[in-house]
mmCIF file of C-alpha atoms and ligand atoms in Angstrom:
data_model
loop_
_atom_site.group_PDB
_atom_site.id
_atom_site.type_symbol
_atom_site.label_atom_id
_atom_site.label_comp_id
_atom_site.label_asym_id
_atom_site.label_seq_id
_atom_site.Cartn_x
_atom_site.Cartn_y
_atom_site.Cartn_z
ATOM 1 C CA MET A 1137 -175.136 2.197 -51.595
ATOM 2 C CA ASN A 1138 -172.434 4.570 -50.381
ATOM 3 C CA GLN A 1139 -169.141 4.047 -52.168
ATOM 4 C CA SER A 1140 -165.713 5.137 -51.017
ATOM 5 C CA ILE A 1141 -162.531 5.180 -53.059
ATOM 6 C CA ALA A 1142 -159.065 5.092 -51.464
ATOM 7 C CA TYR A 1143 -156.147 6.811 -53.191
ATOM 8 C CA LEU A 1144 -152.600 7.954 -52.396
ATOM 9 C CA GLY A 1145 -153.149 11.445 -50.997
ATOM 10 C CA PRO A 1146 -153.355 14.156 -49.923
ATOM 11 C CA ALA A 1147 -155.615 15.825 -52.516
ATOM 12 C CA GLY A 1148 -153.752 17.012 -55.601
ATOM 13 C CA THR A 1149 -151.842 13.796 -56.387
ATOM 14 C CA TYR A 1150 -152.032 12.065 -59.748
ATOM 15 C CA SER A 1151 -153.700 9.166 -57.960
ATOM 16 C CA GLU A 1152 -156.510 11.535 -56.974
ATOM 17 C CA ALA A 1153 -156.733 12.667 -60.631
ATOM 18 C CA ALA A 1154 -157.051 8.998 -61.663
ATOM 19 C CA ALA A 1155 -159.725 8.383 -58.988
ATOM 20 C CA LEU A 1156 -161.671 11.460 -60.184
ATOM 21 C CA ALA A 1157 -161.406 10.294 -63.808
ATOM 22 C CA TYR A 1158 -162.744 6.884 -62.763
ATOM 23 C CA LEU A 1159 -165.637 8.498 -60.862
ATOM 24 C CA ASN A 1160 -166.473 10.756 -63.776
ATOM 25 C CA GLN A 1161 -166.614 7.833 -66.140
ATOM 26 C CA GLN A 1162 -168.749 5.772 -63.719
ATOM 27 C CA SER A 1163 -171.070 8.657 -62.800
ATOM 28 C CA VAL A 1164 -174.228 6.727 -63.738
ATOM 29 C CA LYS A 1165 -173.244 3.766 -61.560
ATOM 30 C CA PHE A 1166 -172.334 6.001 -58.587
ATOM 31 C CA SER A 1167 -175.435 8.182 -58.716
ATOM 32 C CA GLY A 1168 -175.546 8.077 -54.889
ATOM 33 C CA GLU A 1169 -172.873 9.331 -52.486
ATOM 34 C CA CYS A 1170 -169.254 8.573 -53.263
ATOM 35 C CA SER A 1171 -166.349 9.839 -51.189
ATOM 36 C CA LEU A 1172 -162.655 9.920 -52.008
ATOM 37 C CA CYS A 1173 -160.443 8.837 -49.071
ATOM 38 C CA PRO A 1174 -156.754 9.860 -49.090
ATOM 39 C CA TYR A 1175 -154.191 7.451 -47.566
ATOM 40 C CA PRO A 1176 -150.504 8.247 -46.851
ATOM 41 C CA THR A 1177 -148.972 5.271 -48.720
ATOM 42 C CA ILE A 1178 -149.880 2.964 -51.614
ATOM 43 C CA ALA A 1179 -149.668 -0.083 -49.298
ATOM 44 C CA GLN A 1180 -152.179 1.484 -46.867
ATOM 45 C CA THR A 1181 -154.425 2.431 -49.800
ATOM 46 C CA LEU A 1182 -154.589 -1.213 -50.926
ATOM 47 C CA ARG A 1183 -154.960 -2.537 -47.369
ATOM 48 C CA ALA A 1184 -157.971 -0.260 -46.873
ATOM 49 C CA VAL A 1185 -159.812 -2.291 -49.554
ATOM 50 C CA ALA A 1186 -158.625 -5.657 -48.219
ATOM 51 C CA GLU A 1187 -159.847 -4.724 -44.719
ATOM 52 C CA GLY A 1188 -163.205 -3.429 -45.970
ATOM 53 C CA GLU A 1189 -162.635 0.219 -44.913
ATOM 54 C CA VAL A 1190 -163.397 1.355 -48.487
ATOM 55 C CA SER A 1191 -165.038 -0.270 -51.489
ATOM 56 C CA LEU A 1192 -162.381 0.563 -54.106
ATOM 57 C CA ALA A 1193 -158.809 1.810 -54.442
ATOM 58 C CA VAL A 1194 -157.033 3.486 -57.343
ATOM 59 C CA VAL A 1195 -153.277 2.812 -57.403
ATOM 60 C CA PRO A 1196 -150.433 3.492 -59.874
ATOM 61 C CA VAL A 1197 -148.881 0.383 -61.455
ATOM 62 C CA GLU A 1198 -146.534 1.463 -64.205
ATOM 63 C CA ASN A 1199 -145.146 4.600 -65.813
ATOM 64 C CA SER A 1200 -143.983 4.951 -69.411
ATOM 65 C CA ILE A 1201 -140.607 6.472 -68.345
ATOM 66 C CA GLU A 1202 -139.863 4.949 -64.948
ATOM 67 C CA GLY A 1203 -141.479 1.506 -65.239
ATOM 68 C CA SER A 1204 -143.196 -0.432 -62.462
ATOM 69 C CA VAL A 1205 -144.421 0.890 -59.136
ATOM 70 C CA ALA A 1206 -142.864 -1.855 -57.004
ATOM 71 C CA THR A 1207 -145.007 -1.241 -53.874
ATOM 72 C CA THR A 1208 -148.199 -1.823 -55.831
ATOM 73 C CA LEU A 1209 -146.991 -5.167 -57.235
ATOM 74 C CA ASP A 1210 -145.562 -6.330 -53.886
ATOM 75 C CA THR A 1211 -148.688 -5.375 -51.916
ATOM 76 C CA ILE A 1212 -151.185 -6.846 -54.369
ATOM 77 C CA TRP A 1213 -149.253 -10.138 -54.238
ATOM 78 C CA GLN A 1214 -149.214 -10.129 -50.419
ATOM 79 C CA LEU A 1215 -152.888 -9.206 -50.022
ATOM 80 C CA ASP A 1216 -154.084 -11.937 -52.311
ATOM 81 C CA GLN A 1217 -157.817 -11.241 -52.407
ATOM 82 C CA LEU A 1218 -157.841 -7.984 -54.421
ATOM 83 C CA GLN A 1219 -159.422 -7.959 -57.874
ATOM 84 C CA ILE A 1220 -158.702 -5.458 -60.650
ATOM 85 C CA GLN A 1221 -161.843 -3.758 -61.986
ATOM 86 C CA GLN A 1222 -160.291 -1.514 -64.573
ATOM 87 C CA ALA A 1223 -156.971 -0.128 -65.848
ATOM 88 C CA LEU A 1224 -156.754 3.617 -66.502
ATOM 89 C CA LEU A 1225 -154.052 5.249 -68.613
ATOM 90 C CA LEU A 1226 -153.519 8.821 -67.504
ATOM 91 C CA PRO A 1227 -151.251 11.434 -69.174
ATOM 92 C CA ILE A 1228 -148.828 12.874 -66.572
ATOM 93 C CA ALA A 1229 -147.409 16.407 -66.919
ATOM 94 C CA HIS A 1230 -145.278 17.612 -64.002
ATOM 95 C CA ALA A 1231 -144.702 21.182 -62.805
ATOM 96 C CA LEU A 1232 -141.945 22.657 -60.625
ATOM 97 C CA LEU A 1233 -143.596 24.516 -57.742
ATOM 98 C CA ALA A 1234 -141.672 26.931 -55.501
ATOM 99 C CA ARG A 1235 -142.124 30.099 -53.494
ATOM 100 C CA THR A 1236 -138.779 31.535 -54.659
ATOM 101 C CA SER A 1237 -138.961 33.524 -57.884
ATOM 102 C CA ASN A 1238 -136.075 31.842 -59.756
ATOM 103 C CA TYR A 1239 -134.152 28.568 -60.041
ATOM 104 C CA GLU A 1240 -131.101 30.007 -58.175
ATOM 105 C CA GLY A 1241 -133.141 30.216 -54.963
ATOM 106 C CA ILE A 1242 -133.872 26.471 -54.921
ATOM 107 C CA LYS A 1243 -131.550 24.258 -52.860
ATOM 108 C CA THR A 1244 -133.732 21.138 -52.468
ATOM 109 C CA VAL A 1245 -136.354 19.491 -54.685
ATOM 110 C CA TYR A 1246 -138.965 17.213 -53.091
ATOM 111 C CA SER A 1247 -141.168 14.672 -54.827
ATOM 112 C CA HIS A 1248 -142.374 11.105 -55.081
ATOM 113 C CA PRO A 1249 -139.492 8.906 -56.409
ATOM 114 C CA GLN A 1250 -141.513 8.109 -59.564
ATOM 115 C CA ALA A 1251 -141.926 11.825 -60.337
ATOM 116 C CA LEU A 1252 -138.236 12.573 -59.601
ATOM 117 C CA GLY A 1253 -137.327 9.757 -62.023
ATOM 118 C CA GLN A 1254 -139.676 11.063 -64.705
ATOM 119 C CA CYS A 1255 -137.950 14.500 -64.568
ATOM 120 C CA GLN A 1256 -134.368 13.266 -64.052
ATOM 121 C CA GLN A 1257 -132.873 14.762 -67.250
ATOM 122 C CA TRP A 1258 -134.656 18.080 -66.739
ATOM 123 C CA LEU A 1259 -133.337 18.246 -63.155
ATOM 124 C CA GLU A 1260 -129.759 17.458 -64.259
ATOM 125 C CA LYS A 1261 -129.898 20.187 -66.897
ATOM 126 C CA SER A 1262 -131.851 22.909 -65.099
ATOM 127 C CA LEU A 1263 -131.043 22.341 -61.406
ATOM 128 C CA PRO A 1264 -127.796 20.284 -61.370
ATOM 129 C CA ALA A 1265 -126.721 21.285 -57.846
ATOM 130 C CA VAL A 1266 -129.937 20.688 -55.898
ATOM 131 C CA LYS A 1267 -130.466 17.971 -53.307
ATOM 132 C CA LEU A 1268 -133.314 15.565 -54.195
ATOM 133 C CA ILE A 1269 -135.555 14.312 -51.387
ATOM 134 C CA ALA A 1270 -138.156 11.553 -51.821
ATOM 135 C CA THR A 1271 -141.630 11.989 -50.339
ATOM 136 C CA ASN A 1272 -144.624 9.626 -50.072
ATOM 137 C CA SER A 1273 -146.524 11.526 -52.768
ATOM 138 C CA THR A 1274 -146.180 14.582 -54.988
ATOM 139 C CA THR A 1275 -148.644 16.515 -52.799
ATOM 140 C CA GLU A 1276 -146.638 15.666 -49.677
ATOM 141 C CA ALA A 1277 -143.706 17.303 -51.527
ATOM 142 C CA VAL A 1278 -145.764 20.503 -51.907
ATOM 143 C CA GLN A 1279 -146.526 20.454 -48.173
ATOM 144 C CA GLN A 1280 -142.768 20.317 -47.426
ATOM 145 C CA LEU A 1281 -142.475 23.811 -48.890
ATOM 146 C CA ASP A 1282 -144.203 25.210 -45.774
ATOM 147 C CA GLN A 1283 -141.058 24.314 -43.793
ATOM 148 C CA ASP A 1284 -138.445 24.975 -46.476
ATOM 149 C CA GLU A 1285 -138.313 28.403 -48.115
ATOM 150 C CA PHE A 1286 -135.482 27.203 -50.423
ATOM 151 C CA GLY A 1287 -137.426 24.136 -51.510
ATOM 152 C CA GLY A 1288 -139.083 23.199 -54.797
ATOM 153 C CA ALA A 1289 -141.640 20.445 -55.387
ATOM 154 C CA ILE A 1290 -142.429 18.390 -58.468
ATOM 155 C CA ALA A 1291 -146.196 18.002 -58.505
ATOM 156 C CA SER A 1292 -149.356 18.490 -60.553
ATOM 157 C CA MET A 1293 -150.835 21.784 -61.771
ATOM 158 C CA ARG A 1294 -153.911 20.920 -59.691
ATOM 159 C CA ALA A 1295 -151.725 20.753 -56.550
ATOM 160 C CA ALA A 1296 -150.279 24.200 -57.405
ATOM 161 C CA GLU A 1297 -153.799 25.571 -57.558
ATOM 162 C CA LEU A 1298 -155.107 23.755 -54.458
ATOM 163 C CA TYR A 1299 -152.185 24.800 -52.219
ATOM 164 C CA GLN A 1300 -151.612 28.203 -53.858
ATOM 165 C CA VAL A 1301 -147.948 27.668 -54.727
ATOM 166 C CA PRO A 1302 -146.502 29.429 -57.839
ATOM 167 C CA VAL A 1303 -145.419 27.329 -60.833
ATOM 168 C CA LEU A 1304 -141.801 28.004 -61.921
ATOM 169 C CA ALA A 1305 -141.718 25.596 -64.879
ATOM 170 C CA TYR A 1306 -144.225 23.386 -66.734
ATOM 171 C CA PRO A 1307 -144.107 20.778 -68.160
ATOM 172 C CA ILE A 1308 -140.793 19.369 -66.919
ATOM 173 C CA ASN A 1309 -141.180 15.613 -67.542
ATOM 174 C CA ASP A 1310 -138.390 14.207 -69.739
ATOM 175 C CA ARG A 1311 -140.835 13.013 -72.392
ATOM 176 C CA PRO A 1312 -143.989 14.843 -73.501
ATOM 177 C CA ASP A 1313 -145.974 11.590 -73.871
ATOM 178 C CA ASN A 1314 -145.400 10.607 -70.217
ATOM 179 C CA CYS A 1315 -148.253 8.484 -68.856
ATOM 180 C CA THR A 1316 -149.021 6.232 -65.885
ATOM 181 C CA ARG A 1317 -151.223 3.169 -65.758
ATOM 182 C CA PHE A 1318 -153.454 2.860 -62.692
ATOM 183 C CA TRP A 1319 -155.493 -0.102 -61.475
ATOM 184 C CA VAL A 1320 -158.901 0.243 -59.845
ATOM 185 C CA VAL A 1321 -159.203 -2.643 -57.374
ATOM 186 C CA SER A 1322 -161.940 -4.019 -55.127
ATOM 187 C CA LEU A 1323 -162.879 -7.314 -53.446
ATOM 188 C CA GLN A 1324 -165.403 -8.229 -56.157
ATOM 189 C CA PRO A 1325 -164.411 -9.751 -59.496
ATOM 190 C CA SER A 1326 -165.126 -7.562 -62.510
ATOM 191 C CA GLN A 1327 -168.010 -8.486 -64.832
ATOM 192 C CA GLU A 1328 -166.096 -7.764 -68.044
ATOM 193 C CA GLY A 1329 -162.565 -7.659 -69.383
ATOM 194 C CA THR A 1330 -160.237 -7.463 -72.352
ATOM 195 C CA HIS A 1331 -157.065 -7.902 -70.254
ATOM 196 C CA THR A 1332 -156.035 -10.211 -67.409
ATOM 197 C CA SER A 1333 -153.226 -9.777 -64.862
ATOM 198 C CA LEU A 1334 -151.603 -12.531 -62.839
ATOM 199 C CA ALA A 1335 -148.399 -13.444 -61.027
ATOM 200 C CA PHE A 1336 -146.661 -16.667 -60.107
ATOM 201 C CA SER A 1337 -143.649 -18.123 -58.355
ATOM 202 C CA LEU A 1338 -141.724 -21.079 -59.782
ATOM 203 C CA PRO A 1339 -141.261 -24.438 -58.050
ATOM 204 C CA LYS A 1340 -137.512 -24.658 -58.832
ATOM 205 C CA ASN A 1341 -134.780 -22.343 -60.058
ATOM 206 C CA ILE A 1342 -133.576 -24.637 -62.880
ATOM 207 C CA PRO A 1343 -132.644 -24.011 -66.541
ATOM 208 C CA GLY A 1344 -135.749 -23.343 -68.603
ATOM 209 C CA ALA A 1345 -138.083 -23.036 -65.558
ATOM 210 C CA LEU A 1346 -139.743 -19.959 -67.060
ATOM 211 C CA VAL A 1347 -140.090 -21.424 -70.573
ATOM 212 C CA LYS A 1348 -143.058 -23.675 -69.783
ATOM 213 C CA PRO A 1349 -145.253 -20.968 -68.185
ATOM 214 C CA LEU A 1350 -144.599 -18.664 -71.160
ATOM 215 C CA GLN A 1351 -145.283 -21.434 -73.678
ATOM 216 C CA VAL A 1352 -148.747 -21.896 -72.182
ATOM 217 C CA PHE A 1353 -149.708 -18.513 -73.675
ATOM 218 C CA ALA A 1354 -147.590 -18.689 -76.858
ATOM 219 C CA GLU A 1355 -149.068 -22.074 -77.880
ATOM 220 C CA ARG A 1356 -152.575 -20.615 -77.731
ATOM 221 C CA GLY A 1357 -151.704 -17.369 -79.545
ATOM 222 C CA ILE A 1358 -152.435 -15.309 -76.387
ATOM 223 C CA ASN A 1359 -150.471 -12.063 -76.451
ATOM 224 C CA MET A 1360 -148.589 -10.980 -73.332
ATOM 225 C CA SER A 1361 -148.457 -7.195 -72.959
ATOM 226 C CA ARG A 1362 -146.088 -7.154 -69.981
ATOM 227 C CA ILE A 1363 -143.781 -9.326 -67.918
ATOM 228 C CA GLU A 1364 -142.096 -8.022 -64.789
ATOM 229 C CA SER A 1365 -140.096 -9.784 -62.119
ATOM 230 C CA ARG A 1366 -139.991 -8.939 -58.412
ATOM 231 C CA PRO A 1367 -137.947 -10.689 -55.718
ATOM 232 C CA THR A 1368 -139.875 -13.299 -53.697
ATOM 233 C CA LYS A 1369 -138.040 -11.809 -50.656
ATOM 234 C CA ARG A 1370 -137.355 -15.415 -49.494
ATOM 235 C CA ALA A 1371 -133.865 -15.801 -51.007
ATOM 236 C CA ILE A 1372 -131.628 -13.840 -53.366
ATOM 237 C CA GLY A 1373 -132.184 -14.751 -57.013
ATOM 238 C CA GLU A 1374 -135.758 -16.059 -56.466
ATOM 239 C CA TYR A 1375 -138.434 -14.182 -58.347
ATOM 240 C CA LEU A 1376 -142.156 -13.674 -58.772
ATOM 241 C CA PHE A 1377 -143.267 -13.035 -62.366
ATOM 242 C CA PHE A 1378 -146.082 -10.557 -63.026
ATOM 243 C CA ILE A 1379 -147.756 -10.988 -66.397
ATOM 244 C CA ASP A 1380 -150.489 -9.069 -68.245
ATOM 245 C CA ILE A 1381 -152.205 -10.752 -71.162
ATOM 246 C CA GLU A 1382 -154.400 -9.180 -73.815
ATOM 247 C CA ALA A 1383 -157.246 -11.636 -73.250
ATOM 248 C CA ASP A 1384 -160.216 -12.207 -70.965
ATOM 249 C CA ALA A 1385 -159.707 -14.747 -68.147
ATOM 250 C CA GLU A 1386 -163.279 -15.987 -68.767
ATOM 251 C CA ASP A 1387 -162.519 -16.959 -72.361
ATOM 252 C CA PRO A 1388 -162.374 -20.819 -72.525
ATOM 253 C CA LEU A 1389 -158.972 -20.651 -74.267
ATOM 254 C CA VAL A 1390 -157.562 -18.508 -71.447
ATOM 255 C CA HIS A 1391 -159.236 -20.794 -68.889
ATOM 256 C CA SER A 1392 -157.317 -23.775 -70.258
ATOM 257 C CA ALA A 1393 -154.062 -21.734 -70.313
ATOM 258 C CA LEU A 1394 -154.556 -20.794 -66.651
ATOM 259 C CA ASP A 1395 -155.249 -24.421 -65.673
ATOM 260 C CA GLU A 1396 -152.023 -25.495 -67.353
ATOM 261 C CA LEU A 1397 -150.148 -22.571 -65.803
ATOM 262 C CA ASN A 1398 -151.388 -23.616 -62.367
ATOM 263 C CA ALA A 1399 -149.829 -27.032 -62.882
ATOM 264 C CA CYS A 1400 -146.349 -25.736 -63.778
ATOM 265 C CA THR A 1401 -146.023 -22.928 -61.204
ATOM 266 C CA GLU A 1402 -145.588 -23.000 -57.413
ATOM 267 C CA THR A 1403 -148.177 -20.349 -56.497
ATOM 268 C CA LEU A 1404 -150.421 -18.704 -59.102
ATOM 269 C CA LYS A 1405 -152.525 -15.641 -58.328
ATOM 270 C CA ILE A 1406 -155.044 -14.172 -60.790
ATOM 271 C CA PHE A 1407 -155.622 -10.473 -60.111
ATOM 272 C CA GLY A 1408 -158.623 -10.210 -62.409
ATOM 273 C CA ARG A 1409 -159.998 -9.461 -65.858
ATOM 274 C CA TYR A 1410 -160.677 -5.860 -66.725
ATOM 275 C CA PRO A 1411 -161.131 -3.269 -69.489
ATOM 276 C CA VAL A 1412 -158.453 -0.629 -70.224
ATOM 277 C CA ILE A 1413 -159.618 2.996 -70.406
ATOM 278 C CA PHE A 1414 -157.559 5.840 -71.919
ATOM 279 C CA ILE A 1415 -158.114 9.171 -70.183
ATOM 280 C CA LYS A 1416 -157.687 12.320 -72.301
ATOM 281 C CA TYR A 1417 -157.621 15.927 -71.108
HETATM 282 O O1 PRE B 894 -147.458 11.070 -55.911
HETATM 283 C C1 PRE B 894 -148.431 11.076 -56.685
HETATM 284 O O2 PRE B 894 -148.974 12.094 -57.114
HETATM 285 C C2 PRE B 894 -148.983 9.783 -57.110
HETATM 286 O O3 PRE B 894 -150.168 9.675 -57.365
HETATM 287 C C3 PRE B 894 -148.030 8.621 -57.267
HETATM 288 C C4 PRE B 894 -147.453 8.490 -58.672
HETATM 289 C C5 PRE B 894 -146.710 7.100 -58.808
HETATM 290 O O4 PRE B 894 -146.460 6.427 -57.842
HETATM 291 O O5 PRE B 894 -146.377 6.747 -59.955
HETATM 292 C C6 PRE B 894 -148.527 8.511 -59.676
HETATM 293 C C7 PRE B 894 -148.334 9.000 -60.930
HETATM 294 C C8 PRE B 894 -147.039 9.593 -61.341
HETATM 295 O O6 PRE B 894 -146.361 8.596 -62.065
HETATM 296 C C9 PRE B 894 -146.204 9.989 -60.187
HETATM 297 C C10 PRE B 894 -146.451 9.530 -58.930
#
């Protein structure tokens, strides 16, 4: 069967690198045709799976310096039916691309807000006077350089090569061990898993409302590897809680925890069980 994988494009983004790493690792499974489909935003990338335009999407979820990718969490909550197949941990090393030959020539730096955040200290030290402009992706930042001869872009080395733009500095991320976690999602539940992700809203904003849902895991010795809150968008001070646990949703112990969690939350959504793969270069 023909497979298609949506990612935040255009070609050269870290999301494309994650999609290629996934494909490489699944090469036996995808022995037939498999195409990579770039989308302009993370929300559109996820919607493409929900609407059946593609079979899979690879989206960033969390970075070791900058934290959560809010659009991914918000969209996966809204779309409801998406299931995580796999988590991929990808090392991220940013480059400064520009057509001018030195830092003095750069007046504006373009990049995805996550990448700008991951290079914040380097930018303050090396280019303190430049204007920072957010783009939809790091590759879109590189494309801005066609219209701005005084511009610089924070993007991948692969983007520098693909679009033939010189690299002025590399690596420029504030920490050498910078990495981003991606989720591979589809409409089908995964057949295996060591981790499970879910999110819930609470019935009432009262003292201790979050204690019970957390106890459900603690009482069973299930380790939580992440908790993140996002606004419900209904009223100020109302939150959704996104939780990752280091356990398989199909394990009977986890099953009972999820049943109990369902009873003490307003809406509970299980985004799937999945393995975590570490990508090395
Ligand atoms: O703009 C890109 O290259 C992306 O793939 C997006 C993204 C992100 O949203 O976190 C992916 C990995 C890096 O953390 C920087 C940017």
